[in-house]
């Protein structure tokens, strides 16, 4: 299923006026009451990129891998309210029991990157690539992809990756002696493969729109084929942003997420997953200066939690992740009220056969 914003908008119910008209105090009070009432039958998960008003009530906060692991480990909650985006809720559904319902408070919370690779496009690409390379190719998908893509990868004995284990997993895939077909984020694929010693000239790009393999300046054999997708948030950080902040603060450390472009990652001092960024900033020495290139809700939280350091956004004028921001306190209250009324809405349920194959890919990653 393609979760393009315009399309998914059709499915999201409008909030009732009773919730629309509630004050912040009333909304917060209601969350507390319902959480008390449901106890351990309810689990609220919050991704690091969520708004503070949602994080405040999350039972566990983490990156996509950590949240998937929390969901998998939990066996008491029959309602898991996932404050994150659609592909994360799908992963939680795949990893939890049949009697546990995963709920996404606003169905418009998709991911523009995940939308850049559909199942149909992937099948077409695979046909062309296997005609060219035979069986010497293995698919690897970033977890920021639909359950159908994960299932496709599982069926072909490939694996998923997250930004926090990308190096380990891509290294494993390279050691299989096969060409890696990396979906759907070209930047994470390129940055990770380059870190592991793959030359840019050994990488090609699959363009899902023209259905062509773009091979530029390649004099060497191809080791990695990158799907031409990107994150519309992280791709907006630029080398100019880095030069500009360094011209103001000579001793600043620049740290970025590997969904940023190759040029930005090369120009930064550090790069790594969301969890890596959180850990580095929290552990940094007092008085040190940092510019962070990732989602604004997280950067603002890191600024507030680290007042003994000087922490800045690499580009304070950039847009936040619009889809992550779809989830707010009102939608959280709406989801909880629906659970209480036993009229649960926005359950994310992955088709059973798709779930079986997607789980193969996810399990391979977890076991690696
Ligand atoms: P993490 O895997 O680091 O949580 O990232 C998810 C994401 O959407 C990054 O843009
Ligand atoms: Fe998707 Fe980018 Fe938003 Fe992450 S930050 S959810 S990759 S659009």
mmCIF file of C-alpha atoms and ligand atoms in Angstrom:
data_model
loop_
_atom_site.group_PDB
_atom_site.id
_atom_site.type_symbol
_atom_site.label_atom_id
_atom_site.label_comp_id
_atom_site.label_asym_id
_atom_site.label_seq_id
_atom_site.Cartn_x
_atom_site.Cartn_y
_atom_site.Cartn_z
ATOM 1 C CA UNK A 1 0.000 0.000 0.000
ATOM 2 C CA UNK A 2 1.262 3.459 -0.839
ATOM 3 C CA UNK A 3 0.930 5.881 2.017
ATOM 4 C CA UNK A 4 1.261 9.077 0.054
ATOM 5 C CA UNK A 5 -0.119 11.877 2.193
ATOM 6 C CA UNK A 6 -2.858 12.890 -0.196
ATOM 7 C CA UNK A 7 -4.089 9.326 -0.464
ATOM 8 C CA UNK A 8 -3.994 8.451 3.221
ATOM 9 C CA UNK A 9 -5.761 11.702 4.149
ATOM 10 C CA UNK A 10 -8.943 10.051 2.897
ATOM 11 C CA UNK A 11 -8.835 7.478 5.662
ATOM 12 C CA UNK A 12 -8.179 9.605 8.732
ATOM 13 C CA UNK A 13 -11.328 10.449 10.659
ATOM 14 C CA UNK A 14 -11.773 14.019 11.833
ATOM 15 C CA UNK A 15 -11.348 14.486 15.556
ATOM 16 C CA UNK A 16 -14.608 15.016 17.463
ATOM 17 C CA UNK A 17 -15.226 18.620 18.563
ATOM 18 C CA UNK A 18 -15.172 17.518 22.205
ATOM 19 C CA UNK A 19 -11.466 16.705 21.784
ATOM 20 C CA UNK A 20 -10.771 19.661 19.484
ATOM 21 C CA UNK A 21 -12.115 22.009 22.175
ATOM 22 C CA UNK A 22 -10.209 20.547 25.120
ATOM 23 C CA UNK A 23 -7.533 22.664 26.773
ATOM 24 C CA UNK A 24 -3.968 21.404 27.218
ATOM 25 C CA UNK A 25 -4.640 20.740 30.899
ATOM 26 C CA UNK A 26 -7.765 18.736 30.089
ATOM 27 C CA UNK A 27 -5.998 16.730 27.391
ATOM 28 C CA UNK A 28 -3.096 15.868 29.680
ATOM 29 C CA UNK A 29 -5.475 14.973 32.508
ATOM 30 C CA UNK A 30 -7.383 12.636 30.198
ATOM 31 C CA UNK A 31 -4.220 10.820 29.080
ATOM 32 C CA UNK A 32 -3.234 10.296 32.714
ATOM 33 C CA UNK A 33 -6.700 8.981 33.640
ATOM 34 C CA UNK A 34 -6.850 6.534 30.726
ATOM 35 C CA UNK A 35 -3.283 5.346 31.285
ATOM 36 C CA UNK A 36 -4.133 4.678 34.936
ATOM 37 C CA UNK A 37 -7.290 2.819 34.002
ATOM 38 C CA UNK A 38 -5.693 0.607 31.334
ATOM 39 C CA UNK A 39 -2.459 -0.028 33.243
ATOM 40 C CA UNK A 40 -0.186 -2.581 31.622
ATOM 41 C CA UNK A 41 -2.820 -3.436 29.011
ATOM 42 C CA UNK A 42 -1.684 -0.254 27.253
ATOM 43 C CA UNK A 43 1.776 0.557 25.888
ATOM 44 C CA UNK A 44 2.567 3.942 24.353
ATOM 45 C CA UNK A 45 5.713 4.017 22.225
ATOM 46 C CA UNK A 46 7.284 7.322 21.130
ATOM 47 C CA UNK A 47 9.892 7.774 18.398
ATOM 48 C CA UNK A 48 12.652 10.314 19.108
ATOM 49 C CA UNK A 49 11.259 12.581 16.340
ATOM 50 C CA UNK A 50 7.877 12.995 18.041
ATOM 51 C CA UNK A 51 6.660 16.231 19.639
ATOM 52 C CA UNK A 52 7.385 16.806 23.346
ATOM 53 C CA UNK A 53 3.644 16.723 24.141
ATOM 54 C CA UNK A 54 3.578 13.080 22.965
ATOM 55 C CA UNK A 55 6.989 12.018 24.296
ATOM 56 C CA UNK A 56 5.862 13.178 27.744
ATOM 57 C CA UNK A 57 3.336 10.307 27.885
ATOM 58 C CA UNK A 58 5.352 7.600 26.123
ATOM 59 C CA UNK A 59 6.197 4.495 28.153
ATOM 60 C CA UNK A 60 9.274 3.973 25.998
ATOM 61 C CA UNK A 61 11.152 6.414 23.757
ATOM 62 C CA UNK A 62 13.653 5.280 21.173
ATOM 63 C CA UNK A 63 14.736 4.996 17.570
ATOM 64 C CA UNK A 64 12.946 2.682 15.153
ATOM 65 C CA UNK A 65 15.011 -0.395 16.091
ATOM 66 C CA UNK A 66 14.622 0.127 19.828
ATOM 67 C CA UNK A 67 10.855 0.632 19.513
ATOM 68 C CA UNK A 68 10.494 -2.516 17.411
ATOM 69 C CA UNK A 69 12.387 -4.399 20.125
ATOM 70 C CA UNK A 70 10.220 -2.932 22.925
ATOM 71 C CA UNK A 71 7.093 -3.967 21.046
ATOM 72 C CA UNK A 72 8.433 -7.483 20.460
ATOM 73 C CA UNK A 73 9.407 -7.963 24.122
ATOM 74 C CA UNK A 74 6.085 -6.726 25.516
ATOM 75 C CA UNK A 75 3.531 -9.434 26.194
ATOM 76 C CA UNK A 76 1.157 -7.664 28.590
ATOM 77 C CA UNK A 77 -0.314 -4.870 26.454
ATOM 78 C CA UNK A 78 -3.154 -5.667 24.113
ATOM 79 C CA UNK A 79 -3.110 -2.096 22.792
ATOM 80 C CA UNK A 80 0.163 -0.624 21.563
ATOM 81 C CA UNK A 81 -0.252 3.017 20.575
ATOM 82 C CA UNK A 82 2.604 3.745 18.212
ATOM 83 C CA UNK A 83 3.588 7.405 18.118
ATOM 84 C CA UNK A 84 5.800 7.350 15.068
ATOM 85 C CA UNK A 85 5.162 6.704 11.384
ATOM 86 C CA UNK A 86 3.300 4.030 9.462
ATOM 87 C CA UNK A 87 6.204 1.709 8.550
ATOM 88 C CA UNK A 88 7.236 1.578 12.226
ATOM 89 C CA UNK A 89 3.712 0.604 13.304
ATOM 90 C CA UNK A 90 3.698 -2.097 10.614
ATOM 91 C CA UNK A 91 6.981 -3.481 11.950
ATOM 92 C CA UNK A 92 5.561 -3.509 15.481
ATOM 93 C CA UNK A 93 2.487 -5.391 14.217
ATOM 94 C CA UNK A 94 4.689 -7.974 12.465
ATOM 95 C CA UNK A 95 6.729 -8.565 15.624
ATOM 96 C CA UNK A 96 3.853 -8.731 18.135
ATOM 97 C CA UNK A 97 1.255 -11.418 18.900
ATOM 98 C CA UNK A 98 -2.057 -11.695 17.079
ATOM 99 C CA UNK A 99 -3.983 -10.541 20.149
ATOM 100 C CA UNK A 100 -1.975 -7.306 20.391
ATOM 101 C CA UNK A 101 -3.319 -4.366 18.383
ATOM 102 C CA UNK A 102 -0.947 -1.718 17.082
ATOM 103 C CA UNK A 103 -2.594 1.679 16.702
ATOM 104 C CA UNK A 104 -1.283 4.676 14.740
ATOM 105 C CA UNK A 105 -3.004 7.789 16.179
ATOM 106 C CA UNK A 106 -3.118 9.567 12.792
ATOM 107 C CA UNK A 107 -3.119 7.555 9.551
ATOM 108 C CA UNK A 108 -1.560 10.482 7.706
ATOM 109 C CA UNK A 109 1.695 9.786 9.555
ATOM 110 C CA UNK A 110 3.424 8.075 6.628
ATOM 111 C CA UNK A 111 7.028 8.481 5.485
ATOM 112 C CA UNK A 112 7.851 10.142 2.181
ATOM 113 C CA UNK A 113 10.952 7.982 1.821
ATOM 114 C CA UNK A 114 9.031 4.722 2.303
ATOM 115 C CA UNK A 115 6.549 5.952 -0.322
ATOM 116 C CA UNK A 116 9.383 6.222 -2.872
ATOM 117 C CA UNK A 117 9.523 2.446 -3.371
ATOM 118 C CA UNK A 118 6.344 0.536 -4.185
ATOM 119 C CA UNK A 119 6.095 -3.238 -4.460
ATOM 120 C CA UNK A 120 5.259 -3.026 -8.186
ATOM 121 C CA UNK A 121 8.300 -0.823 -8.875
ATOM 122 C CA UNK A 122 10.497 -3.221 -6.912
ATOM 123 C CA UNK A 123 9.337 -6.250 -8.908
ATOM 124 C CA UNK A 124 10.135 -4.414 -12.166
ATOM 125 C CA UNK A 125 13.579 -3.406 -10.909
ATOM 126 C CA UNK A 126 14.331 -6.949 -9.741
ATOM 127 C CA UNK A 127 13.453 -8.350 -13.167
ATOM 128 C CA UNK A 128 15.877 -6.009 -14.915
ATOM 129 C CA UNK A 129 18.630 -6.484 -12.348
ATOM 130 C CA UNK A 130 18.421 -10.283 -12.266
ATOM 131 C CA UNK A 131 18.431 -10.364 -16.069
ATOM 132 C CA UNK A 132 21.664 -8.380 -15.926
ATOM 133 C CA UNK A 133 23.363 -9.943 -12.899
ATOM 134 C CA UNK A 134 21.670 -13.356 -12.565
ATOM 135 C CA UNK A 135 21.485 -14.665 -8.999
ATOM 136 C CA UNK A 136 24.511 -12.666 -7.905
ATOM 137 C CA UNK A 137 22.383 -9.995 -6.267
ATOM 138 C CA UNK A 138 20.871 -9.715 -2.788
ATOM 139 C CA UNK A 139 18.177 -7.217 -1.718
ATOM 140 C CA UNK A 140 18.626 -5.226 1.483
ATOM 141 C CA UNK A 141 15.967 -2.777 2.600
ATOM 142 C CA UNK A 142 16.121 0.018 5.131
ATOM 143 C CA UNK A 143 13.300 -0.501 7.656
ATOM 144 C CA UNK A 144 11.885 2.784 6.332
ATOM 145 C CA UNK A 145 9.947 0.816 3.728
ATOM 146 C CA UNK A 146 6.510 -0.793 3.428
ATOM 147 C CA UNK A 147 5.792 -4.272 4.773
ATOM 148 C CA UNK A 148 5.409 -5.456 1.153
ATOM 149 C CA UNK A 149 8.980 -4.427 0.341
ATOM 150 C CA UNK A 150 10.255 -6.119 3.500
ATOM 151 C CA UNK A 151 8.322 -9.262 2.480
ATOM 152 C CA UNK A 152 9.858 -9.151 -1.007
ATOM 153 C CA UNK A 153 13.321 -8.919 0.549
ATOM 154 C CA UNK A 154 12.562 -11.751 3.009
ATOM 155 C CA UNK A 155 11.377 -13.970 0.159
ATOM 156 C CA UNK A 156 14.663 -13.401 -1.673
ATOM 157 C CA UNK A 157 16.737 -14.240 1.438
ATOM 158 C CA UNK A 158 17.759 -10.635 1.945
ATOM 159 C CA UNK A 159 17.530 -8.598 5.117
ATOM 160 C CA UNK A 160 16.361 -5.303 6.564
ATOM 161 C CA UNK A 161 18.710 -2.691 8.081
ATOM 162 C CA UNK A 162 18.231 0.288 10.350
ATOM 163 C CA UNK A 163 20.532 3.280 10.541
ATOM 164 C CA UNK A 164 21.967 1.922 13.805
ATOM 165 C CA UNK A 165 23.063 -1.432 12.371
ATOM 166 C CA UNK A 166 23.583 -0.496 8.709
ATOM 167 C CA UNK A 167 27.363 -0.979 8.762
ATOM 168 C CA UNK A 168 27.200 -4.433 10.303
ATOM 169 C CA UNK A 169 24.454 -5.614 7.956
ATOM 170 C CA UNK A 170 25.911 -4.143 4.757
ATOM 171 C CA UNK A 171 29.274 -5.677 5.670
ATOM 172 C CA UNK A 172 27.541 -9.058 6.042
ATOM 173 C CA UNK A 173 25.845 -8.603 2.659
ATOM 174 C CA UNK A 174 29.141 -7.606 0.962
ATOM 175 C CA UNK A 175 30.755 -10.721 2.427
ATOM 176 C CA UNK A 176 28.171 -12.876 0.628
ATOM 177 C CA UNK A 177 30.095 -11.969 -2.525
ATOM 178 C CA UNK A 178 26.915 -10.654 -4.140
ATOM 179 C CA UNK A 179 25.842 -7.277 -5.488
ATOM 180 C CA UNK A 180 23.706 -5.447 -2.916
ATOM 181 C CA UNK A 181 20.400 -3.984 -4.111
ATOM 182 C CA UNK A 182 19.786 -1.327 -1.406
ATOM 183 C CA UNK A 183 16.282 0.140 -0.988
ATOM 184 C CA UNK A 184 14.887 2.795 -0.664
ATOM 185 C CA UNK A 185 17.399 5.384 0.673
ATOM 186 C CA UNK A 186 20.275 6.008 -1.694
ATOM 187 C CA UNK A 187 22.084 8.175 0.871
ATOM 188 C CA UNK A 188 22.149 5.644 3.725
ATOM 189 C CA UNK A 189 23.204 2.989 1.186
ATOM 190 C CA UNK A 190 25.955 5.131 -0.342
ATOM 191 C CA UNK A 191 27.277 6.476 2.966
ATOM 192 C CA UNK A 192 27.382 3.035 4.555
ATOM 193 C CA UNK A 193 28.957 1.241 1.603
ATOM 194 C CA UNK A 194 31.565 4.006 1.242
ATOM 195 C CA UNK A 195 32.445 3.707 4.955
ATOM 196 C CA UNK A 196 33.052 -0.003 4.321
ATOM 197 C CA UNK A 197 35.475 0.714 1.483
ATOM 198 C CA UNK A 198 33.224 0.528 -1.581
ATOM 199 C CA UNK A 199 34.277 3.138 -4.135
ATOM 200 C CA UNK A 200 31.622 5.504 -5.518
ATOM 201 C CA UNK A 201 32.534 4.155 -8.952
ATOM 202 C CA UNK A 202 31.413 0.713 -7.766
ATOM 203 C CA UNK A 203 27.878 1.972 -7.077
ATOM 204 C CA UNK A 204 25.015 2.375 -9.548
ATOM 205 C CA UNK A 205 21.568 3.926 -9.076
ATOM 206 C CA UNK A 206 18.245 2.318 -9.916
ATOM 207 C CA UNK A 207 15.803 4.999 -11.074
ATOM 208 C CA UNK A 208 12.272 3.681 -10.383
ATOM 209 C CA UNK A 209 10.671 6.407 -12.506
ATOM 210 C CA UNK A 210 12.640 5.858 -15.737
ATOM 211 C CA UNK A 211 13.177 2.174 -14.832
ATOM 212 C CA UNK A 212 16.826 2.490 -15.759
ATOM 213 C CA UNK A 213 20.112 1.683 -14.129
ATOM 214 C CA UNK A 214 22.156 4.873 -13.926
ATOM 215 C CA UNK A 215 25.824 3.984 -14.113
ATOM 216 C CA UNK A 216 28.046 7.049 -14.028
ATOM 217 C CA UNK A 217 31.818 7.042 -14.562
ATOM 218 C CA UNK A 218 31.956 3.366 -13.771
ATOM 219 C CA UNK A 219 35.154 1.781 -14.829
ATOM 220 C CA UNK A 220 34.915 -0.858 -12.140
ATOM 221 C CA UNK A 221 32.501 -3.680 -11.378
ATOM 222 C CA UNK A 222 29.300 -2.715 -9.598
ATOM 223 C CA UNK A 223 29.073 -3.819 -5.960
ATOM 224 C CA UNK A 224 26.014 -1.863 -4.831
ATOM 225 C CA UNK A 225 22.849 -0.758 -6.660
ATOM 226 C CA UNK A 226 21.137 2.112 -4.812
ATOM 227 C CA UNK A 227 17.409 2.783 -5.136
ATOM 228 C CA UNK A 228 16.889 6.442 -6.055
ATOM 229 C CA UNK A 229 14.976 7.424 -2.922
ATOM 230 C CA UNK A 230 15.712 9.889 -0.154
ATOM 231 C CA UNK A 231 14.417 11.451 3.052
ATOM 232 C CA UNK A 232 12.825 14.803 2.299
ATOM 233 C CA UNK A 233 13.935 16.079 5.717
ATOM 234 C CA UNK A 234 17.580 14.971 5.886
ATOM 235 C CA UNK A 235 18.326 15.652 2.218
ATOM 236 C CA UNK A 236 17.776 19.346 2.928
ATOM 237 C CA UNK A 237 20.918 19.797 5.021
ATOM 238 C CA UNK A 238 23.678 21.251 2.872
ATOM 239 C CA UNK A 239 27.438 21.716 2.873
ATOM 240 C CA UNK A 240 26.672 25.479 2.916
ATOM 241 C CA UNK A 241 24.883 24.967 6.271
ATOM 242 C CA UNK A 242 28.060 23.342 7.605
ATOM 243 C CA UNK A 243 30.357 26.056 6.232
ATOM 244 C CA UNK A 244 28.087 28.756 7.579
ATOM 245 C CA UNK A 245 27.938 27.430 11.157
ATOM 246 C CA UNK A 246 31.688 26.749 11.142
ATOM 247 C CA UNK A 247 32.325 30.351 10.102
ATOM 248 C CA UNK A 248 30.446 31.519 13.223
ATOM 249 C CA UNK A 249 31.729 28.882 15.686
ATOM 250 C CA UNK A 250 35.276 27.817 14.773
ATOM 251 C CA UNK A 251 35.374 24.950 17.295
ATOM 252 C CA UNK A 252 31.954 23.464 16.598
ATOM 253 C CA UNK A 253 31.436 19.713 16.048
ATOM 254 C CA UNK A 254 29.043 18.833 13.247
ATOM 255 C CA UNK A 255 27.080 15.594 13.656
ATOM 256 C CA UNK A 256 24.564 14.349 11.063
ATOM 257 C CA UNK A 257 22.296 11.405 10.300
ATOM 258 C CA UNK A 258 23.471 9.147 7.417
ATOM 259 C CA UNK A 259 20.226 9.908 5.529
ATOM 260 C CA UNK A 260 21.986 13.208 4.665
ATOM 261 C CA UNK A 261 23.753 13.415 1.304
ATOM 262 C CA UNK A 262 27.232 11.975 0.765
ATOM 263 C CA UNK A 263 28.703 15.496 0.521
ATOM 264 C CA UNK A 264 27.154 16.552 3.848
ATOM 265 C CA UNK A 265 28.274 13.366 5.601
ATOM 266 C CA UNK A 266 31.809 13.832 4.227
ATOM 267 C CA UNK A 267 31.904 17.453 5.388
ATOM 268 C CA UNK A 268 30.634 16.612 8.912
ATOM 269 C CA UNK A 269 32.780 15.539 11.871
ATOM 270 C CA UNK A 270 30.553 12.661 12.969
ATOM 271 C CA UNK A 271 27.668 10.747 11.443
ATOM 272 C CA UNK A 272 25.429 8.036 12.761
ATOM 273 C CA UNK A 273 21.943 6.868 13.578
ATOM 274 C CA UNK A 274 19.384 8.693 15.685
ATOM 275 C CA UNK A 275 20.461 6.697 18.756
ATOM 276 C CA UNK A 276 24.131 7.447 18.028
ATOM 277 C CA UNK A 277 23.382 11.180 17.838
ATOM 278 C CA UNK A 278 21.420 11.095 21.125
ATOM 279 C CA UNK A 279 24.199 9.153 22.887
ATOM 280 C CA UNK A 280 27.037 11.346 21.567
ATOM 281 C CA UNK A 281 25.350 14.618 22.553
ATOM 282 C CA UNK A 282 24.310 13.372 26.006
ATOM 283 C CA UNK A 283 27.836 12.092 26.689
ATOM 284 C CA UNK A 284 29.655 15.150 25.286
ATOM 285 C CA UNK A 285 31.851 17.218 27.591
ATOM 286 C CA UNK A 286 30.457 20.331 29.243
ATOM 287 C CA UNK A 287 31.047 23.482 27.239
ATOM 288 C CA UNK A 288 31.498 21.706 23.889
ATOM 289 C CA UNK A 289 29.690 23.018 20.804
ATOM 290 C CA UNK A 290 27.545 20.897 18.510
ATOM 291 C CA UNK A 291 25.534 21.436 15.323
ATOM 292 C CA UNK A 292 23.084 18.601 14.660
ATOM 293 C CA UNK A 293 21.695 17.618 11.273
ATOM 294 C CA UNK A 294 18.543 15.670 12.003
ATOM 295 C CA UNK A 295 14.815 16.104 12.761
ATOM 296 C CA UNK A 296 13.934 19.274 14.687
ATOM 297 C CA UNK A 297 11.784 17.818 17.481
ATOM 298 C CA UNK A 298 14.762 15.709 18.545
ATOM 299 C CA UNK A 299 17.293 18.524 18.068
ATOM 300 C CA UNK A 300 15.188 20.892 20.199
ATOM 301 C CA UNK A 301 14.903 18.247 22.934
ATOM 302 C CA UNK A 302 18.675 17.685 22.859
ATOM 303 C CA UNK A 303 19.218 21.457 23.107
ATOM 304 C CA UNK A 304 16.948 21.645 26.175
ATOM 305 C CA UNK A 305 18.411 18.537 27.835
ATOM 306 C CA UNK A 306 22.016 19.684 27.359
ATOM 307 C CA UNK A 307 22.094 23.246 28.627
ATOM 308 C CA UNK A 308 25.686 22.745 29.850
ATOM 309 C CA UNK A 309 26.765 22.476 26.182
ATOM 310 C CA UNK A 310 26.102 24.716 23.201
ATOM 311 C CA UNK A 311 23.850 22.679 20.931
ATOM 312 C CA UNK A 312 22.411 24.066 17.680
ATOM 313 C CA UNK A 313 20.422 22.826 14.733
ATOM 314 C CA UNK A 314 22.574 22.630 11.606
ATOM 315 C CA UNK A 315 19.735 24.446 9.826
ATOM 316 C CA UNK A 316 17.167 26.012 12.168
ATOM 317 C CA UNK A 317 15.062 27.270 9.238
ATOM 318 C CA UNK A 318 14.379 23.828 7.810
ATOM 319 C CA UNK A 319 10.984 22.093 7.978
ATOM 320 C CA UNK A 320 10.371 19.341 10.519
ATOM 321 C CA UNK A 321 9.237 15.897 9.406
ATOM 322 C CA UNK A 322 5.632 16.762 8.518
ATOM 323 C CA UNK A 323 4.399 13.208 8.852
ATOM 324 C CA UNK A 324 6.006 12.576 12.263
ATOM 325 C CA UNK A 325 4.333 15.808 13.355
ATOM 326 C CA UNK A 326 0.885 14.541 12.383
ATOM 327 C CA UNK A 327 0.797 12.770 15.740
ATOM 328 C CA UNK A 328 -0.139 15.234 18.465
ATOM 329 C CA UNK A 329 -1.666 15.153 21.922
ATOM 330 C CA UNK A 330 -5.210 15.427 20.554
ATOM 331 C CA UNK A 331 -4.780 12.377 18.305
ATOM 332 C CA UNK A 332 -3.230 10.496 21.202
ATOM 333 C CA UNK A 333 -6.241 11.311 23.405
ATOM 334 C CA UNK A 334 -8.603 10.313 20.568
ATOM 335 C CA UNK A 335 -6.869 6.920 20.214
ATOM 336 C CA UNK A 336 -6.985 6.296 23.961
ATOM 337 C CA UNK A 337 -10.669 7.284 24.216
ATOM 338 C CA UNK A 338 -11.461 4.839 21.390
ATOM 339 C CA UNK A 339 -9.665 2.036 23.239
ATOM 340 C CA UNK A 340 -11.616 2.825 26.387
ATOM 341 C CA UNK A 341 -14.914 2.814 24.462
ATOM 342 C CA UNK A 342 -13.913 -0.540 22.900
ATOM 343 C CA UNK A 343 -14.233 1.100 19.496
ATOM 344 C CA UNK A 344 -10.572 0.872 18.529
ATOM 345 C CA UNK A 345 -9.662 2.891 15.419
ATOM 346 C CA UNK A 346 -6.539 3.077 13.220
ATOM 347 C CA UNK A 347 -5.350 -0.472 13.832
ATOM 348 C CA UNK A 348 -2.351 -1.237 11.621
ATOM 349 C CA UNK A 349 -2.695 -4.826 10.481
ATOM 350 C CA UNK A 350 -0.280 -6.324 7.983
ATOM 351 C CA UNK A 351 -1.596 -9.097 5.713
ATOM 352 C CA UNK A 352 -0.603 -12.474 7.183
ATOM 353 C CA UNK A 353 1.427 -13.787 4.231
ATOM 354 C CA UNK A 354 3.193 -10.445 3.851
ATOM 355 C CA UNK A 355 3.937 -10.502 7.593
ATOM 356 C CA UNK A 356 5.476 -14.006 7.415
ATOM 357 C CA UNK A 357 7.957 -13.002 4.691
ATOM 358 C CA UNK A 358 8.654 -9.563 6.166
ATOM 359 C CA UNK A 359 9.422 -11.236 9.491
ATOM 360 C CA UNK A 360 12.027 -13.412 7.748
ATOM 361 C CA UNK A 361 13.882 -10.255 6.684
ATOM 362 C CA UNK A 362 13.482 -8.620 10.113
ATOM 363 C CA UNK A 363 14.597 -11.752 11.956
ATOM 364 C CA UNK A 364 17.675 -12.062 9.778
ATOM 365 C CA UNK A 365 18.611 -8.503 10.778
ATOM 366 C CA UNK A 366 17.931 -9.142 14.487
ATOM 367 C CA UNK A 367 19.989 -12.366 14.400
ATOM 368 C CA UNK A 368 22.883 -10.722 12.580
HETATM 369 P P1 LIG B 1 15.903 5.709 13.119
HETATM 370 O O1 LIG B 1 15.990 4.342 12.505
HETATM 371 O O2 LIG B 1 17.231 6.265 13.413
HETATM 372 O O3 LIG B 1 14.951 5.738 14.253
HETATM 373 O O4 LIG B 1 15.346 6.685 11.994
HETATM 374 C C1 LIG B 1 14.071 6.630 11.543
HETATM 375 C C2 LIG B 1 13.848 7.734 10.619
HETATM 376 O O5 LIG B 1 12.763 7.907 10.142
HETATM 377 C C3 LIG B 1 14.964 8.583 10.264
HETATM 378 O O6 LIG B 1 14.558 9.587 9.428
HETATM 379 FE FE1 LIG B 2 10.603 9.382 6.750
HETATM 380 FE FE2 LIG B 2 12.503 11.252 6.695
HETATM 381 FE FE3 LIG B 2 10.376 11.585 8.246
HETATM 382 FE FE4 LIG B 2 12.230 9.746 8.855
HETATM 383 S S1 LIG B 2 12.493 11.960 8.832
HETATM 384 S S2 LIG B 2 10.007 9.476 8.905
HETATM 385 S S3 LIG B 2 12.811 9.060 6.778
HETATM 386 S S4 LIG B 2 10.400 11.483 5.986
#
